[in-house]
Amino acid sequence: MLSLSDVALILDIDGVIRDVFGSYHRALADTVEHFTGYRPTSEDIDLLKTEGIWNNDWEASYELIRRYATKTRKTIDVEYEAIVEFFQSRYRGHDPNNWTGYITTETLIATPEYFKQLTASGIKWGFFSGATYASASYVLNRLDISDPILVAMEDAPGKPDPTGLYQSAQKLDYPSLVIYAGDTAADMLTVKNARQNYPELKYIAVGILPPHVHHRDPEAYTQMLITNGADLVVHSILELNPETIVKLIQIFK
């Protein structure tokens, strides 16, 4: 029978341990509007991400610009590098050494105490995120997490490719059971792909409702996560505590 010491909880970062509605989503909308004059709504962005392949917000910005040009039959000549540069000017700010952008306004969802509970219970934990290493480290520092197990954008292909999830499990000494917590279709599909590509480990996909959908249509978002492979959906990462994980082990043993 599995014990908590056999389990690794690997977490996505954006929408799971920090609220990115007013940062990443805002920067994405700013970027599309800057190059097209059209500003996508939050619903537009979420709808794009339900396709499961637009986890990278730079690529999502580029795709929304491309679709707008196709729909309106306009010629929009913009390089991907220019999109990234503009996005980062909003998200980080203009000074790479002194961030003043939207990232500085992000609200934390997780707490330092949450990770202390995981450690005290014997659960291994780490992060697999599509955020850049610098952005991910910024929020982990705010949570007083030093020297984390972290696979970021620079370390692995983008989700739903499961390579980064498996790399995280490697860094955590190949636990018998990997629980991956994420808030997008791509996160859930990553677990599906990991079961196919790396079947020597067992996986559970836990969907997390990002804060911005709590008062919009949480039922529809929950169903979207389940459709894409979530074994369990919770309203907050704080609900995925050691007691809940014990119950998961019993259900999926």
CSV table of C-alpha atoms in Angstrom, one decimal:
chain,number,residue,atom,x,y,z
A,1,MET,CA,0.0,0.0,0.0
A,2,LEU,CA,1.3,3.5,-0.9
A,3,SER,CA,2.3,5.8,1.9
A,4,LEU,CA,2.6,9.6,1.7
A,5,SER,CA,6.4,9.2,1.3
A,6,ASP,CA,5.7,7.4,-2.0
A,7,VAL,CA,3.8,10.4,-3.4
A,8,ALA,CA,5.1,13.5,-5.2
A,9,LEU,CA,2.8,16.5,-5.7
A,10,ILE,CA,4.0,18.5,-8.7
A,11,LEU,CA,2.3,21.9,-9.2
A,12,ASP,CA,1.8,24.2,-12.0
A,13,ILE,CA,2.4,27.8,-10.9
A,14,ASP,CA,0.2,30.2,-12.9
A,15,GLY,CA,-3.5,30.1,-11.8
A,16,VAL,CA,-2.5,27.5,-9.1
A,17,ILE,CA,-0.2,29.2,-6.6
A,18,ARG,CA,-0.6,32.7,-7.9
A,19,ASP,CA,-3.5,34.6,-9.5
A,20,VAL,CA,-2.4,35.7,-13.0
A,21,PHE,CA,-5.7,37.2,-14.2
A,22,GLY,CA,-4.4,40.7,-13.7
A,23,SER,CA,-0.9,40.0,-14.9
A,24,TYR,CA,-0.4,37.3,-17.6
A,25,HIS,CA,-4.0,37.6,-18.9
A,26,ARG,CA,-3.8,41.4,-18.8
A,27,ALA,CA,-0.4,41.4,-20.6
A,28,LEU,CA,-1.8,39.0,-23.2
A,29,ALA,CA,-4.8,41.2,-23.9
A,30,ASP,CA,-2.6,44.3,-24.0
A,31,THR,CA,-0.4,42.7,-26.6
A,32,VAL,CA,-3.1,41.6,-28.9
A,33,GLU,CA,-4.7,45.0,-28.7
A,34,HIS,CA,-1.4,46.8,-29.4
A,35,PHE,CA,-0.9,44.9,-32.6
A,36,THR,CA,-4.5,44.6,-33.8
A,37,GLY,CA,-6.7,47.2,-32.1
A,38,TYR,CA,-8.9,44.3,-30.9
A,39,ARG,CA,-8.8,43.4,-27.2
A,40,PRO,CA,-9.7,39.8,-26.3
A,41,THR,CA,-11.9,39.2,-23.3
A,42,SER,CA,-11.1,36.9,-20.5
A,43,GLU,CA,-13.6,34.5,-22.0
A,44,ASP,CA,-11.7,34.7,-25.4
A,45,ILE,CA,-8.5,33.8,-23.7
A,46,ASP,CA,-10.0,30.9,-21.7
A,47,LEU,CA,-11.7,29.6,-24.8
A,48,LEU,CA,-8.3,29.5,-26.7
A,49,LYS,CA,-6.7,27.7,-23.8
A,50,THR,CA,-9.4,25.0,-23.8
A,51,GLU,CA,-7.8,23.8,-27.0
A,52,GLY,CA,-5.0,22.4,-24.9
A,53,ILE,CA,-2.0,23.7,-26.9
A,54,TRP,CA,-1.7,27.4,-26.0
A,55,ASN,CA,-0.1,27.1,-22.6
A,56,ASN,CA,2.6,29.6,-23.6
A,57,ASP,CA,1.1,33.1,-23.4
A,58,TRP,CA,3.5,34.5,-25.9
A,59,GLU,CA,2.3,31.9,-28.4
A,60,ALA,CA,-1.3,32.5,-27.4
A,61,SER,CA,-0.9,36.2,-28.1
A,62,TYR,CA,0.6,35.4,-31.5
A,63,GLU,CA,-2.2,33.0,-32.3
A,64,LEU,CA,-5.0,35.5,-31.3
A,65,ILE,CA,-3.3,38.1,-33.5
A,66,ARG,CA,-3.1,35.6,-36.4
A,67,ARG,CA,-6.8,34.6,-36.0
A,68,TYR,CA,-7.9,38.2,-35.9
A,69,ALA,CA,-6.0,38.9,-39.1
A,70,THR,CA,-7.6,35.9,-40.8
A,71,LYS,CA,-11.1,36.8,-39.6
A,72,THR,CA,-10.8,40.4,-40.7
A,73,ARG,CA,-8.7,39.7,-43.8
A,74,LYS,CA,-6.2,42.3,-42.6
A,75,THR,CA,-2.5,42.1,-43.1
A,76,ILE,CA,-0.7,42.3,-39.8
A,77,ASP,CA,3.0,42.1,-40.2
A,78,VAL,CA,4.5,41.4,-36.8
A,79,GLU,CA,7.4,39.2,-35.8
A,80,TYR,CA,7.1,36.8,-32.9
A,81,GLU,CA,10.1,38.4,-31.2
A,82,ALA,CA,8.2,41.8,-31.2
A,83,ILE,CA,5.2,40.2,-29.5
A,84,VAL,CA,7.4,38.7,-26.8
A,85,GLU,CA,9.2,42.0,-26.3
A,86,PHE,CA,5.9,43.9,-25.9
A,87,PHE,CA,4.4,41.3,-23.7
A,88,GLN,CA,7.4,41.3,-21.4
A,89,SER,CA,7.3,45.1,-21.2
A,90,ARG,CA,3.9,44.9,-19.7
A,91,TYR,CA,4.4,41.8,-17.6
A,92,ARG,CA,7.8,42.5,-16.2
A,93,GLY,CA,8.2,46.2,-17.0
A,94,HIS,CA,10.8,48.0,-19.1
A,95,ASP,CA,13.8,47.5,-16.8
A,96,PRO,CA,15.0,43.9,-16.8
A,97,ASN,CA,16.8,44.5,-13.5
A,98,ASN,CA,14.0,46.2,-11.6
A,99,TRP,CA,10.6,44.7,-12.4
A,100,THR,CA,7.7,47.1,-12.1
A,101,GLY,CA,5.2,45.5,-14.4
A,102,TYR,CA,2.0,43.5,-13.8
A,103,ILE,CA,3.9,40.7,-12.1
A,104,THR,CA,4.4,42.9,-9.0
A,105,THR,CA,0.6,43.0,-8.5
A,106,GLU,CA,0.0,39.3,-8.5
A,107,THR,CA,-2.0,37.9,-5.5
A,108,LEU,CA,-0.7,34.7,-4.0
A,109,ILE,CA,-3.0,31.7,-3.7
A,110,ALA,CA,-0.7,29.3,-1.9
A,111,THR,CA,0.9,30.1,1.4
A,112,PRO,CA,4.3,29.1,3.0
A,113,GLU,CA,2.3,27.1,5.6
A,114,TYR,CA,0.8,25.0,2.8
A,115,PHE,CA,4.2,23.7,1.7
A,116,LYS,CA,5.3,23.2,5.3
A,117,GLN,CA,2.3,20.9,5.8
A,118,LEU,CA,3.3,18.9,2.7
A,119,THR,CA,6.8,18.5,4.0
A,120,ALA,CA,5.8,17.6,7.5
A,121,SER,CA,3.5,14.9,6.1
A,122,GLY,CA,6.4,13.3,4.1
A,123,ILE,CA,5.0,14.3,0.7
A,124,LYS,CA,7.6,15.3,-1.9
A,125,TRP,CA,6.7,18.4,-3.9
A,126,GLY,CA,8.0,20.5,-6.8
A,127,PHE,CA,6.9,22.5,-9.8
A,128,PHE,CA,6.5,22.1,-13.5
A,129,SER,CA,5.5,25.4,-15.1
A,130,GLY,CA,5.4,27.0,-18.5
A,131,ALA,CA,6.5,30.3,-16.9
A,132,THR,CA,10.1,31.4,-17.5
A,133,TYR,CA,12.5,30.4,-14.8
A,134,ALA,CA,12.9,34.0,-13.6
A,135,SER,CA,9.1,34.6,-13.4
A,136,ALA,CA,8.6,31.3,-11.5
A,137,SER,CA,11.4,32.1,-9.2
A,138,TYR,CA,9.9,35.5,-8.5
A,139,VAL,CA,6.8,34.0,-7.0
A,140,LEU,CA,8.5,31.1,-5.2
A,141,ASN,CA,10.8,33.7,-3.5
A,142,ARG,CA,7.6,35.4,-2.2
A,143,LEU,CA,6.5,32.1,-0.7
A,144,ASP,CA,9.9,31.7,1.1
A,145,ILE,CA,10.7,28.7,-1.0
A,146,SER,CA,14.5,28.4,-1.6
A,147,ASP,CA,16.2,26.0,-3.9
A,148,PRO,CA,12.9,24.5,-5.3
A,149,ILE,CA,12.5,21.5,-7.5
A,150,LEU,CA,11.5,23.4,-10.6
A,151,VAL,CA,11.2,22.6,-14.3
A,152,ALA,CA,10.4,25.9,-16.2
A,153,MET,CA,10.0,27.1,-19.7
A,154,GLU,CA,13.7,26.9,-20.5
A,155,ASP,CA,14.0,23.3,-19.3
A,156,ALA,CA,11.5,21.3,-21.3
A,157,PRO,CA,9.1,21.4,-24.2
A,158,GLY,CA,5.8,23.2,-23.6
A,159,LYS,CA,2.7,21.4,-22.3
A,160,PRO,CA,0.9,19.2,-23.1
A,161,ASP,CA,4.3,17.5,-23.8
A,162,PRO,CA,4.9,15.5,-20.7
A,163,THR,CA,8.7,15.7,-20.7
A,164,GLY,CA,8.8,18.4,-18.0
A,165,LEU,CA,6.5,16.5,-15.7
A,166,TYR,CA,8.7,13.4,-16.0
A,167,GLN,CA,11.8,15.5,-15.4
A,168,SER,CA,10.2,16.9,-12.2
A,169,ALA,CA,9.5,13.3,-11.1
A,170,GLN,CA,13.2,12.4,-11.8
A,171,LYS,CA,14.3,15.3,-9.6
A,172,LEU,CA,12.0,13.9,-6.9
A,173,ASP,CA,13.6,10.5,-7.0
A,174,TYR,CA,10.9,8.7,-9.1
A,175,PRO,CA,8.0,8.5,-6.7
A,176,SER,CA,5.5,5.7,-7.1
A,177,LEU,CA,2.6,8.1,-7.6
A,178,VAL,CA,2.8,11.6,-9.2
A,179,ILE,CA,-0.1,14.0,-8.6
A,180,TYR,CA,0.0,16.9,-11.0
A,181,ALA,CA,-2.1,20.0,-10.1
A,182,GLY,CA,-2.9,22.5,-12.9
A,183,ASP,CA,-5.6,24.9,-14.1
A,184,THR,CA,-5.7,24.4,-17.8
A,185,ALA,CA,-6.7,21.8,-20.4
A,186,ALA,CA,-3.0,21.6,-21.3
A,187,ASP,CA,-2.1,20.6,-17.8
A,188,MET,CA,-4.7,17.8,-17.8
A,189,LEU,CA,-3.6,16.6,-21.2
A,190,THR,CA,0.0,16.5,-20.0
A,191,VAL,CA,-0.9,13.8,-17.4
A,192,LYS,CA,-2.7,11.8,-20.2
A,193,ASN,CA,0.4,12.0,-22.3
A,194,ALA,CA,2.7,11.1,-19.4
A,195,ARG,CA,0.7,7.9,-18.8
A,196,GLN,CA,1.4,6.9,-22.4
A,197,ASN,CA,5.0,8.0,-22.6
A,198,TYR,CA,6.2,7.2,-19.1
A,199,PRO,CA,3.9,4.4,-17.9
A,200,GLU,CA,6.4,3.2,-15.3
A,201,LEU,CA,4.9,5.8,-12.9
A,202,LYS,CA,1.3,6.3,-11.8
A,203,TYR,CA,-0.3,9.6,-12.3
A,204,ILE,CA,-3.3,11.5,-10.9
A,205,ALA,CA,-4.5,14.8,-12.6
A,206,VAL,CA,-6.0,17.4,-10.3
A,207,GLY,CA,-7.7,20.4,-11.8
A,208,ILE,CA,-7.6,23.7,-10.0
A,209,LEU,CA,-10.2,26.3,-10.7
A,210,PRO,CA,-8.3,29.6,-11.3
A,211,PRO,CA,-9.6,32.5,-9.2
A,212,HIS,CA,-11.1,34.4,-12.1
A,213,VAL,CA,-13.7,31.7,-12.9
A,214,HIS,CA,-15.0,31.3,-9.4
A,215,HIS,CA,-17.7,33.9,-9.9
A,216,ARG,CA,-18.2,33.4,-13.7
A,217,ASP,CA,-19.0,29.8,-14.6
A,218,PRO,CA,-17.1,27.4,-12.3
A,219,GLU,CA,-19.3,24.4,-13.3
A,220,ALA,CA,-18.5,24.8,-17.0
A,221,TYR,CA,-14.8,25.2,-16.2
A,222,THR,CA,-14.9,22.2,-14.0
A,223,GLN,CA,-16.4,20.1,-16.8
A,224,MET,CA,-13.8,21.3,-19.2
A,225,LEU,CA,-11.0,20.1,-16.9
A,226,ILE,CA,-12.7,16.8,-16.5
A,227,THR,CA,-13.2,16.4,-20.2
A,228,ASN,CA,-9.5,16.9,-20.7
A,229,GLY,CA,-8.6,14.3,-18.1
A,230,ALA,CA,-8.9,15.7,-14.6
A,231,ASP,CA,-9.4,12.9,-12.0
A,232,LEU,CA,-10.4,15.5,-9.4
A,233,VAL,CA,-11.2,19.2,-9.5
A,234,VAL,CA,-10.9,21.5,-6.5
A,235,HIS,CA,-11.5,25.2,-6.0
A,236,SER,CA,-8.1,26.0,-4.6
A,237,ILE,CA,-4.7,24.3,-4.3
A,238,LEU,CA,-5.1,24.8,-0.5
A,239,GLU,CA,-7.8,22.1,-0.7
A,240,LEU,CA,-5.3,19.6,-2.0
A,241,ASN,CA,-3.8,19.1,1.5
A,242,PRO,CA,-2.3,16.0,3.0
A,243,GLU,CA,-5.7,14.7,4.1
A,244,THR,CA,-7.1,15.0,0.6
A,245,ILE,CA,-4.1,13.3,-0.8
A,246,VAL,CA,-4.5,10.4,1.6
A,247,LYS,CA,-8.1,10.0,0.2
A,248,LEU,CA,-6.7,10.1,-3.4
A,249,ILE,CA,-4.2,7.4,-2.6
A,250,GLN,CA,-7.0,5.2,-1.3
A,251,ILE,CA,-9.2,5.8,-4.4
A,252,PHE,CA,-6.5,5.4,-7.0
A,253,LYS,CA,-4.3,2.7,-5.4
